[in-house]
Short mmCIF file of C-alpha atoms and ligand atoms in Angstrom, two decimals:
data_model
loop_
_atom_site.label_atom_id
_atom_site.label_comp_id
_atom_site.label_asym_id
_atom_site.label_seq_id
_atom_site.Cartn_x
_atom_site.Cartn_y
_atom_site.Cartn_z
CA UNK A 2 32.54 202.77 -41.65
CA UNK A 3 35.11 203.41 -39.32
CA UNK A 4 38.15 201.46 -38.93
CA UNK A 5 38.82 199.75 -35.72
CA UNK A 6 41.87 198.25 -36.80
CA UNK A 7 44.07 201.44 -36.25
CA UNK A 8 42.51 202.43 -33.38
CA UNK A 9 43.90 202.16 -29.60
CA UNK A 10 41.41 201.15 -26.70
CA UNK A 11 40.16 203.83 -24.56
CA UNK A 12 39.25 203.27 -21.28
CA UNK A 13 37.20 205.75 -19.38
CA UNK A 14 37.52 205.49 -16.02
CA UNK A 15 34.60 207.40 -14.77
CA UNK A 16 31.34 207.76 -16.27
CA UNK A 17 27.88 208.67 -14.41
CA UNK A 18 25.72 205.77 -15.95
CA UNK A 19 23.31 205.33 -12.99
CA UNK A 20 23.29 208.64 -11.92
CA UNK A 21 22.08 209.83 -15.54
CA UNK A 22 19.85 206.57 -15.77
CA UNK A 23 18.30 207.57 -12.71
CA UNK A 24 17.94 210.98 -12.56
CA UNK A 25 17.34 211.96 -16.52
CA UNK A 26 15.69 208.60 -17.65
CA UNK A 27 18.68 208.38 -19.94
CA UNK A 28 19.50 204.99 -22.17
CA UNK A 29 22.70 204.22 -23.10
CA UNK A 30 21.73 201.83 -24.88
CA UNK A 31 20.74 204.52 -27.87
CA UNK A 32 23.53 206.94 -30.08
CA UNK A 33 24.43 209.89 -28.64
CA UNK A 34 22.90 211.74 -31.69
CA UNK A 35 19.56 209.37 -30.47
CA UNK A 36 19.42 210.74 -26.82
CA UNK A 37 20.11 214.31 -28.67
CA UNK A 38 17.30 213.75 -30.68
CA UNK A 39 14.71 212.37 -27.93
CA UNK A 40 15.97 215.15 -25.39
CA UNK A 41 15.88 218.20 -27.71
CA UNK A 42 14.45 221.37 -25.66
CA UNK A 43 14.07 219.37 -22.55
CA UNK A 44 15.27 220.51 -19.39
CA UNK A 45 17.71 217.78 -19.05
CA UNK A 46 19.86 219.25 -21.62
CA UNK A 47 19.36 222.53 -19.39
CA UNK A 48 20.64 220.60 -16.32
CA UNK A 49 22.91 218.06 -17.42
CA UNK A 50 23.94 219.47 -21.39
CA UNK A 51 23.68 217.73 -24.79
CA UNK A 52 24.68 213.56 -23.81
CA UNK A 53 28.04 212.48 -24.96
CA UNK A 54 27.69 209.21 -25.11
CA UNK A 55 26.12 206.00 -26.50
CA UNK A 56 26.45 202.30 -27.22
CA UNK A 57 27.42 203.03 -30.93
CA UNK A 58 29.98 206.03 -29.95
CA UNK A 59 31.61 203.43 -27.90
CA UNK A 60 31.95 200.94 -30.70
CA UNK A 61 32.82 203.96 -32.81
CA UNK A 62 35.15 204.96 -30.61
CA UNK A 63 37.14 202.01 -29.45
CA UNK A 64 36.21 202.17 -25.81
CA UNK A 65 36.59 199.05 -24.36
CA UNK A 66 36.03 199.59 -20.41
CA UNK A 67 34.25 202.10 -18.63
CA UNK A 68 34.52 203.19 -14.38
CA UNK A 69 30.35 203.11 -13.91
CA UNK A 70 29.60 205.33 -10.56
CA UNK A 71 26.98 204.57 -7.76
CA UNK A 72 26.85 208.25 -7.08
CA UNK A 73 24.31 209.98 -5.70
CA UNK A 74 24.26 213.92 -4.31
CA UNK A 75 24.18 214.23 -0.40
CA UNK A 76 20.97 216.33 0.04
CA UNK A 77 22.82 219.50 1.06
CA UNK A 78 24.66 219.71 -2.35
CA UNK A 79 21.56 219.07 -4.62
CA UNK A 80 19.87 221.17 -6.79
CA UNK A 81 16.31 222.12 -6.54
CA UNK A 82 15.96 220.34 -9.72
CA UNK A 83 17.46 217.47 -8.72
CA UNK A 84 15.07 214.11 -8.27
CA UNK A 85 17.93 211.56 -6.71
CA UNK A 86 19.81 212.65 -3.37
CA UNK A 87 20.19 211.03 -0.25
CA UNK A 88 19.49 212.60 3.43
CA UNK A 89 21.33 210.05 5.28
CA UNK A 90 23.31 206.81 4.86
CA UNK A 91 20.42 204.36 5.03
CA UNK A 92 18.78 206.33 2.31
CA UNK A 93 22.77 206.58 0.48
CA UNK A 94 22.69 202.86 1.44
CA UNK A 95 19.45 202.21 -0.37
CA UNK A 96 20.00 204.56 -3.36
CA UNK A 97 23.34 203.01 -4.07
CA UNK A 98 22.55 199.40 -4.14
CA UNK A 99 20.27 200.01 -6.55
CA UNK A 100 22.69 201.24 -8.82
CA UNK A 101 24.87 198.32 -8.60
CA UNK A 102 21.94 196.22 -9.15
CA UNK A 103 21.11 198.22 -11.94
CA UNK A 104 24.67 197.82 -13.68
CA UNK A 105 23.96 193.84 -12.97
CA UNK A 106 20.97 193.72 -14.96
CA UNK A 107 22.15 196.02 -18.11
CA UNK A 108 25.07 193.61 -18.35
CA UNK A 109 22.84 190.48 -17.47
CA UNK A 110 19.67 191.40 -19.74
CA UNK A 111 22.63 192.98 -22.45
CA UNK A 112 25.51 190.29 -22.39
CA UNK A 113 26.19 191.34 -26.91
CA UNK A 114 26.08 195.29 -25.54
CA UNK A 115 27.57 195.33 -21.97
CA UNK A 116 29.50 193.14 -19.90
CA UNK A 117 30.31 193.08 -15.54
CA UNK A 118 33.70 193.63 -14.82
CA UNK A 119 34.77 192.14 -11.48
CA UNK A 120 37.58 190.27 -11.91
CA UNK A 121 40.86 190.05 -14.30
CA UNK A 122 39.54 186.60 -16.20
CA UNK A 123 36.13 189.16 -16.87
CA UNK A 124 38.59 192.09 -18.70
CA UNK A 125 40.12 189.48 -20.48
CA UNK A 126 37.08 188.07 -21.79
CA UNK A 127 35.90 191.61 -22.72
CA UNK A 128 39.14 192.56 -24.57
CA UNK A 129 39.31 189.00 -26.09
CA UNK A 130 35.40 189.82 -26.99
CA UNK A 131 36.84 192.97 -28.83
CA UNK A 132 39.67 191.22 -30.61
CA UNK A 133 37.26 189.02 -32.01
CA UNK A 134 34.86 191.60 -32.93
CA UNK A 135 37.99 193.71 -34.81
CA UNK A 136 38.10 190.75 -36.89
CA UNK A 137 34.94 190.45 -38.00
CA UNK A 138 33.73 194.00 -38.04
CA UNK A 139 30.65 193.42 -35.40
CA UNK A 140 30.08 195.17 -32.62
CA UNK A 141 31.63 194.07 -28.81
CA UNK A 142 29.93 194.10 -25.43
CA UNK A 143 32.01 197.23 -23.82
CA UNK A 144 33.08 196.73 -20.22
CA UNK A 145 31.25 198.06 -17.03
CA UNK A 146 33.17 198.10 -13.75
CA UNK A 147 31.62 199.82 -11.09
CA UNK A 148 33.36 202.20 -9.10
CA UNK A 149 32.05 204.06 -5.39
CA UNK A 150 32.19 207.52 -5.32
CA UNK A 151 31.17 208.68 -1.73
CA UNK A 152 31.40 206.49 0.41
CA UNK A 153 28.34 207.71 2.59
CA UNK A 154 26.27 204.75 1.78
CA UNK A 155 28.86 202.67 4.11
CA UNK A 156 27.68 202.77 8.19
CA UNK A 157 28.99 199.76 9.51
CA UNK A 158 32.66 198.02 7.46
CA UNK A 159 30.85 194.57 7.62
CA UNK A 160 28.83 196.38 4.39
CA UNK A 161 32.23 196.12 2.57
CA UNK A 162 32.43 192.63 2.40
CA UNK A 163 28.73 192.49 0.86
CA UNK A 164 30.12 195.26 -1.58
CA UNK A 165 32.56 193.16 -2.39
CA UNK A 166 30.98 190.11 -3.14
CA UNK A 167 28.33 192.46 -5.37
CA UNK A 168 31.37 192.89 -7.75
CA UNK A 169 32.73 196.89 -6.56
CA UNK A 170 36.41 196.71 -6.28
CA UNK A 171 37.16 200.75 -6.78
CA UNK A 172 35.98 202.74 -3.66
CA UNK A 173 36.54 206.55 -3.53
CA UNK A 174 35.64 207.91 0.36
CA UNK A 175 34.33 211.19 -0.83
CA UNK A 176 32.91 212.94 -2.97
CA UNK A 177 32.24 216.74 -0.65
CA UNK A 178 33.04 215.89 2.77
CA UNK A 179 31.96 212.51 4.74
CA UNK A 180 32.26 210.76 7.64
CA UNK A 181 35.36 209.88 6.41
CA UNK A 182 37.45 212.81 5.09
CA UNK A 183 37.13 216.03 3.86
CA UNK A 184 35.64 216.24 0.32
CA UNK A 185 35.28 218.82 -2.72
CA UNK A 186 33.77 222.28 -1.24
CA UNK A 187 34.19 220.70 2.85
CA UNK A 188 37.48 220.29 3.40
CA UNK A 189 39.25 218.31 6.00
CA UNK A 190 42.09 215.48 6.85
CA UNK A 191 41.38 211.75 7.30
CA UNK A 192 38.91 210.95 10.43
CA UNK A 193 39.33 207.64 12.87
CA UNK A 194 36.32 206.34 10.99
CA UNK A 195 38.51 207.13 7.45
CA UNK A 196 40.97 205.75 8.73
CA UNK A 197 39.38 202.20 9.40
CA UNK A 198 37.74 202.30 6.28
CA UNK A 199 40.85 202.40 5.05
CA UNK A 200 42.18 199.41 7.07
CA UNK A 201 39.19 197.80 6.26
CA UNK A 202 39.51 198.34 2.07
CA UNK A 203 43.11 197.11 2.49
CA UNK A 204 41.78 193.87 3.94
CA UNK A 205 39.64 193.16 1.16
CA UNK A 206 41.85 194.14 -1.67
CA UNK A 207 40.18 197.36 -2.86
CA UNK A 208 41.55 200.39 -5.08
CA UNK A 209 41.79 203.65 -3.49
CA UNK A 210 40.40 206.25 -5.51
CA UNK A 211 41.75 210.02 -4.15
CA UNK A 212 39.68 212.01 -6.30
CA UNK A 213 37.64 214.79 -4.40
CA UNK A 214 39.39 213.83 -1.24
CA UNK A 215 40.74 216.96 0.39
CA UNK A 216 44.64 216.98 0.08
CA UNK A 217 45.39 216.62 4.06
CA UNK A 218 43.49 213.41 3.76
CA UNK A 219 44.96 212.59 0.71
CA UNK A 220 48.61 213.23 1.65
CA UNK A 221 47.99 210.76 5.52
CA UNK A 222 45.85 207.98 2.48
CA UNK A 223 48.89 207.89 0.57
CA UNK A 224 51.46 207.31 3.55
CA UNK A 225 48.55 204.73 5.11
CA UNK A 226 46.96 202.71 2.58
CA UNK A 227 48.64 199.43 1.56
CA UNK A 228 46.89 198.61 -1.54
CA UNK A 229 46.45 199.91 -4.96
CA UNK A 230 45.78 204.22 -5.25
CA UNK A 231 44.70 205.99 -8.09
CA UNK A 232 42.65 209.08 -8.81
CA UNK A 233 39.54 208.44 -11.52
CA UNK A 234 39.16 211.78 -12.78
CA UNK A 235 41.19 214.94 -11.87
CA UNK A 236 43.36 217.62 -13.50
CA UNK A 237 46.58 219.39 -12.47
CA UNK A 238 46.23 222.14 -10.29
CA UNK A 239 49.47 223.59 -11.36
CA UNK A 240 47.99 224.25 -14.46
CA UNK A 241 45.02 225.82 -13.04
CA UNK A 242 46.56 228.73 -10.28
CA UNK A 243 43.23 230.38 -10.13
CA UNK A 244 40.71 227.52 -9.54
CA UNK A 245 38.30 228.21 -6.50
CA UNK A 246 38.23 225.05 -5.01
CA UNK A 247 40.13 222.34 -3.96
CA UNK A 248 38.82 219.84 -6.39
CA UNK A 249 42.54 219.93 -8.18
CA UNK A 250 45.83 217.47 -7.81
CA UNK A 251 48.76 219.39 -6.43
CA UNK A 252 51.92 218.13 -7.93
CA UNK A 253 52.95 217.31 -4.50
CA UNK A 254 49.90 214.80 -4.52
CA UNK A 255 50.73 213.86 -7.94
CA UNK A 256 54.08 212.83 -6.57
CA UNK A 257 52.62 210.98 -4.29
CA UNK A 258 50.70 209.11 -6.48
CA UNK A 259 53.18 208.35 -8.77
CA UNK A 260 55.56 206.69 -6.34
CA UNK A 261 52.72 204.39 -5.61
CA UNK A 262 52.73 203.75 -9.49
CA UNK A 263 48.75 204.88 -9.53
CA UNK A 264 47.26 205.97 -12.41
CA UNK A 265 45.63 209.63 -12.73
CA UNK A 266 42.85 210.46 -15.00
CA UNK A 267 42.38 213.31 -16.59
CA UNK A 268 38.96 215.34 -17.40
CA UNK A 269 37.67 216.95 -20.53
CA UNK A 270 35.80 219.49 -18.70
CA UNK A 271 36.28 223.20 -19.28
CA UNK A 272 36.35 224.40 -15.88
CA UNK A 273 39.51 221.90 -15.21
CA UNK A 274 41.10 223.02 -18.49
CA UNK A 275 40.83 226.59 -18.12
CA UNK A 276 40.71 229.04 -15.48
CA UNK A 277 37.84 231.09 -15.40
CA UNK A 278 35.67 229.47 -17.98
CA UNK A 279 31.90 228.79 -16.48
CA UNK A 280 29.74 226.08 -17.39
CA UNK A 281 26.70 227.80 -18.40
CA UNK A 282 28.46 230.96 -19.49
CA UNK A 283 31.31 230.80 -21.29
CA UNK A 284 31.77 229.36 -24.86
CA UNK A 285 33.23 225.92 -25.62
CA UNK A 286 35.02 227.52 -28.71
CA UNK A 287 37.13 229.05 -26.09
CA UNK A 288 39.07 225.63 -25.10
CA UNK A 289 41.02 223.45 -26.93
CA UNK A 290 41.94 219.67 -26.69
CA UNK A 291 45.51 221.04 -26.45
CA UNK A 292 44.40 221.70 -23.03
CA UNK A 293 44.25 218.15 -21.87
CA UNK A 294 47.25 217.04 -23.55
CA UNK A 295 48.66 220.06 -21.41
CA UNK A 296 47.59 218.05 -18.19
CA UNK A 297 48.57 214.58 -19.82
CA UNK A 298 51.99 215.91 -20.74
CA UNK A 299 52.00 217.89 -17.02
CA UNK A 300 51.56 214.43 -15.26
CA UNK A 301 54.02 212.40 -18.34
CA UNK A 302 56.97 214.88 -17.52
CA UNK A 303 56.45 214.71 -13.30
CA UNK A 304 57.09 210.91 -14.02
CA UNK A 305 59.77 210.43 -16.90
CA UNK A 306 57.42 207.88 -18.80
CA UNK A 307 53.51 207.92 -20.14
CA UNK A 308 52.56 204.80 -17.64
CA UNK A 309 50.42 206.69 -15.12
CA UNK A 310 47.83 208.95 -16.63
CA UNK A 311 44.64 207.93 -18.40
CA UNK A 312 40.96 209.45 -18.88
CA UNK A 313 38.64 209.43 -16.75
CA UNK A 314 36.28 212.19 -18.67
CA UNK A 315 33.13 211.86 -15.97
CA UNK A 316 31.31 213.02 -19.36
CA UNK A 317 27.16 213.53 -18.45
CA UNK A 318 28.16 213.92 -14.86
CA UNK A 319 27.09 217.10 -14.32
CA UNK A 320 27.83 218.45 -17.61
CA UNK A 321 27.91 218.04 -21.40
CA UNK A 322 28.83 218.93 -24.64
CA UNK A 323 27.95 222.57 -23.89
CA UNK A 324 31.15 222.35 -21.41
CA UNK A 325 34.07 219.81 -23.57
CA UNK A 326 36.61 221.11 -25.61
CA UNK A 327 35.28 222.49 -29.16
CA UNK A 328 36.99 219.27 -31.37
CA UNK A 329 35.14 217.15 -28.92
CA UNK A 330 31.02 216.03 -30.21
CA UNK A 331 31.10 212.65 -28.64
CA UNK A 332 33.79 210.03 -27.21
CA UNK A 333 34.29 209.04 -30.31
CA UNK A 334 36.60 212.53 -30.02
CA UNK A 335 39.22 210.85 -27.87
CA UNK A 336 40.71 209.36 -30.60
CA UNK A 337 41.75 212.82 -31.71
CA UNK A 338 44.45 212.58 -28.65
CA UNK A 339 46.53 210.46 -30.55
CA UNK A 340 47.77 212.70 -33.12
CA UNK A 341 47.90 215.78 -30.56
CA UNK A 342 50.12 213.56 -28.63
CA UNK A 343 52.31 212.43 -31.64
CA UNK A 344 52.88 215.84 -32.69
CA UNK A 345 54.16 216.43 -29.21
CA UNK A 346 56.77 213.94 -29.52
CA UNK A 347 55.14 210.93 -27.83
CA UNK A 348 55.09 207.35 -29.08
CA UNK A 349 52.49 205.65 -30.72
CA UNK A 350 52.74 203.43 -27.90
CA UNK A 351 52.89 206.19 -25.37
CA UNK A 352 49.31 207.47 -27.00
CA UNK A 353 47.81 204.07 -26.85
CA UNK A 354 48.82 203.56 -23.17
CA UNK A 355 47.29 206.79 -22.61
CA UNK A 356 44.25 206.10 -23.81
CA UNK A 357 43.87 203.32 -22.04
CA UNK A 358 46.66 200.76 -21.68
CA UNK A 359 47.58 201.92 -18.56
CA UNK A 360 44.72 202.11 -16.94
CA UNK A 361 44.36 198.39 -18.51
CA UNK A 362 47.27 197.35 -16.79
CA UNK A 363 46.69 198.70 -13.59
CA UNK A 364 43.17 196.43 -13.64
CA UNK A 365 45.64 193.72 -14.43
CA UNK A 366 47.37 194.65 -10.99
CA UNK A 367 44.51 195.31 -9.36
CA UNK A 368 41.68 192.97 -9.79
CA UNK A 369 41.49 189.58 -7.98
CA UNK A 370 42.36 187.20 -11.44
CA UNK A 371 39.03 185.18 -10.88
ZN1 ZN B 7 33.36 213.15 -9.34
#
């Protein structure tokens, strides 16, 4: 048995649930080690790797909160294996509802295991939950709050409102290019129609998230948008010179960020950590979790303080434990931050914030209170 007691919260702010749901028949419901079990030779673990997570490696693991997408691939991008893309934004529109209807009933038909975040009183009823939990030794209902990414799904702004009122209060524009802005692979600045969806998100009080947006867009979002900014899950491209695409936060952007007191989470992904190293080629034993302290402290020493970076690790999104850092088997593995990040002369309280204080705070800021 584990002991919660020393542990720190993690927050994750960006997991695929739906997406794997969805596409691989995946239930998070099960262990890690379960889905590794039931999926053993299958061709989801050729597509999508070995599953990282699981109810029990989130108990096990302290994490308290979790960013759920509504993703879905635009048809152009998808795989021939691929079951769940969209052709168009009535088809986005469809595909994307049901995911947030989806996250609904997990938390409504699994109120011990999972719990809706919309709202501040809802986070502190699910760390309250935990508190409890710590004190007993039981398990807690871990936090879902959804979170947009692409925004292709949107045709008309009147949708917004009836997004909002379905509980999304993070909305990232892009994910490749949209109508929008440019995106990861399609670049491109901000368009008019960006630009009111911008004006439009303001209105309603939503969080920006800039990851995959392509940095002209990113740089006019930054000087434009009113409200809250973050980006969910993206590395430091100064630490990466050589990577191909422009999927990477330039410290310029990072600047940016900061002075709008965002929060940036990192990714335990290989190809972010390490330049040259292919998912489906190269070896995990060739990447260290040194690598994303590397970005953590990259982000820590651009600010002067550990208040603005967090993890987002978009683990099963596209890739699994073939493709983490070798100390990593589940999320559980997080935890092993905190001494990487002591030995490297942060605070106990600078680890804890990292792993997910801050981003705890910022849904403090961020979220309407009721
Ligand atoms: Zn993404």
């Amino acid at each position: 048995m584990r002991s919660f007691l020393s542990m720190p919260l993690i927050v994750d702010s960006h997991q695929d649930l739906a997406w794997n749901i969805l596409s691989f028949g995946r239930d998070y419901l099960r262990s890690a080690q379960e889905t590794r079990q039931i999926e053993k030779d299958t061709l989801t673990v050729a597509h999508n790797g070995d599953t990282l997570l699981g109810w029990q490696d989130y108990q096990d693991g302290q994490v308290a909160v979790i960013f759920a997408t509504l993703y879905s691939t635009p048809a152009r991008w998808a795989y021939d294996w691929e079951t769940y893309f969209y052709k168009d934004s009535q088809e986005a529109d469809r595909q994307y509802r049901q995911q947030m209807d989806l996250y609904h009933r997990l938390t409504d038909d699994h109120p011990d295991k999972f719990r809706f975040i919309r709202s501040a009183s809802n986070l502190d009823e699910v760390l309250a939950g935990q508190q409890a939990s710590d004190s007993v030794g039981q398990g807690y209902p871990v936090g879902l709050l959804p979170l947009m990414e692409g925004a292709d799904c949107i045709s008309d702004f009147g949708q917004l409102e009836e997004w909002w009122d379905r509980g999304l209060r993070f909305l990232g524009p892009a994910w490749a290019g949209t109508r929008f802005c440019g995106g990861t692979k399609e670049p491109g600045p901000l368009t008019n129609d960006g630009r009111a969806l911008l004006s439009a998100m303001a209105d309603l009080g939503f969080t920006l998230d800039l990851s995959h947006m392509d940095e002209p867009a990113v740089l006019e979002a930054l000087d434009r948008y009113p409200g809250q900014i973050v980006a969910t899950h993206a590395n430091c491209l100064a630490l990466m010179p050589e990577h191909a695409y422009n999927r990477l936060l330039s410290d310029r952007v990072i600047h940016g960020i900061l002075e709008r007191d965002g929060i940036i989470g990192v990714v335990p992904f290989n190809t972010f950590l390490k330049d040259g190293w292919l998912i489906g080629k190269s070896d995990r034993e060739e990447v260290s979790l040194e690598r994303l302290v590397d970005h953590i402290d990259h982000i820590c020493q651009l600010s002067g303080d550990a208040r603005h970076v967090g993890i987002g690790t978009d683990f099963d999104g596209g890739f699994g434990w073939q493709s983490t850092p070798k100390e990593i088997d589940t999320i559980v593995d997080l935890q092993k931050l905190i001494p990487l990040l002591l030995a490297r002369g942060y605070s106990e309280g600078d680890a804890a914030a990292v792993l997910g204080g801050n981003w705890i705070n910022q849904l403090r800021r961020s979220l309407p209170t009721l």
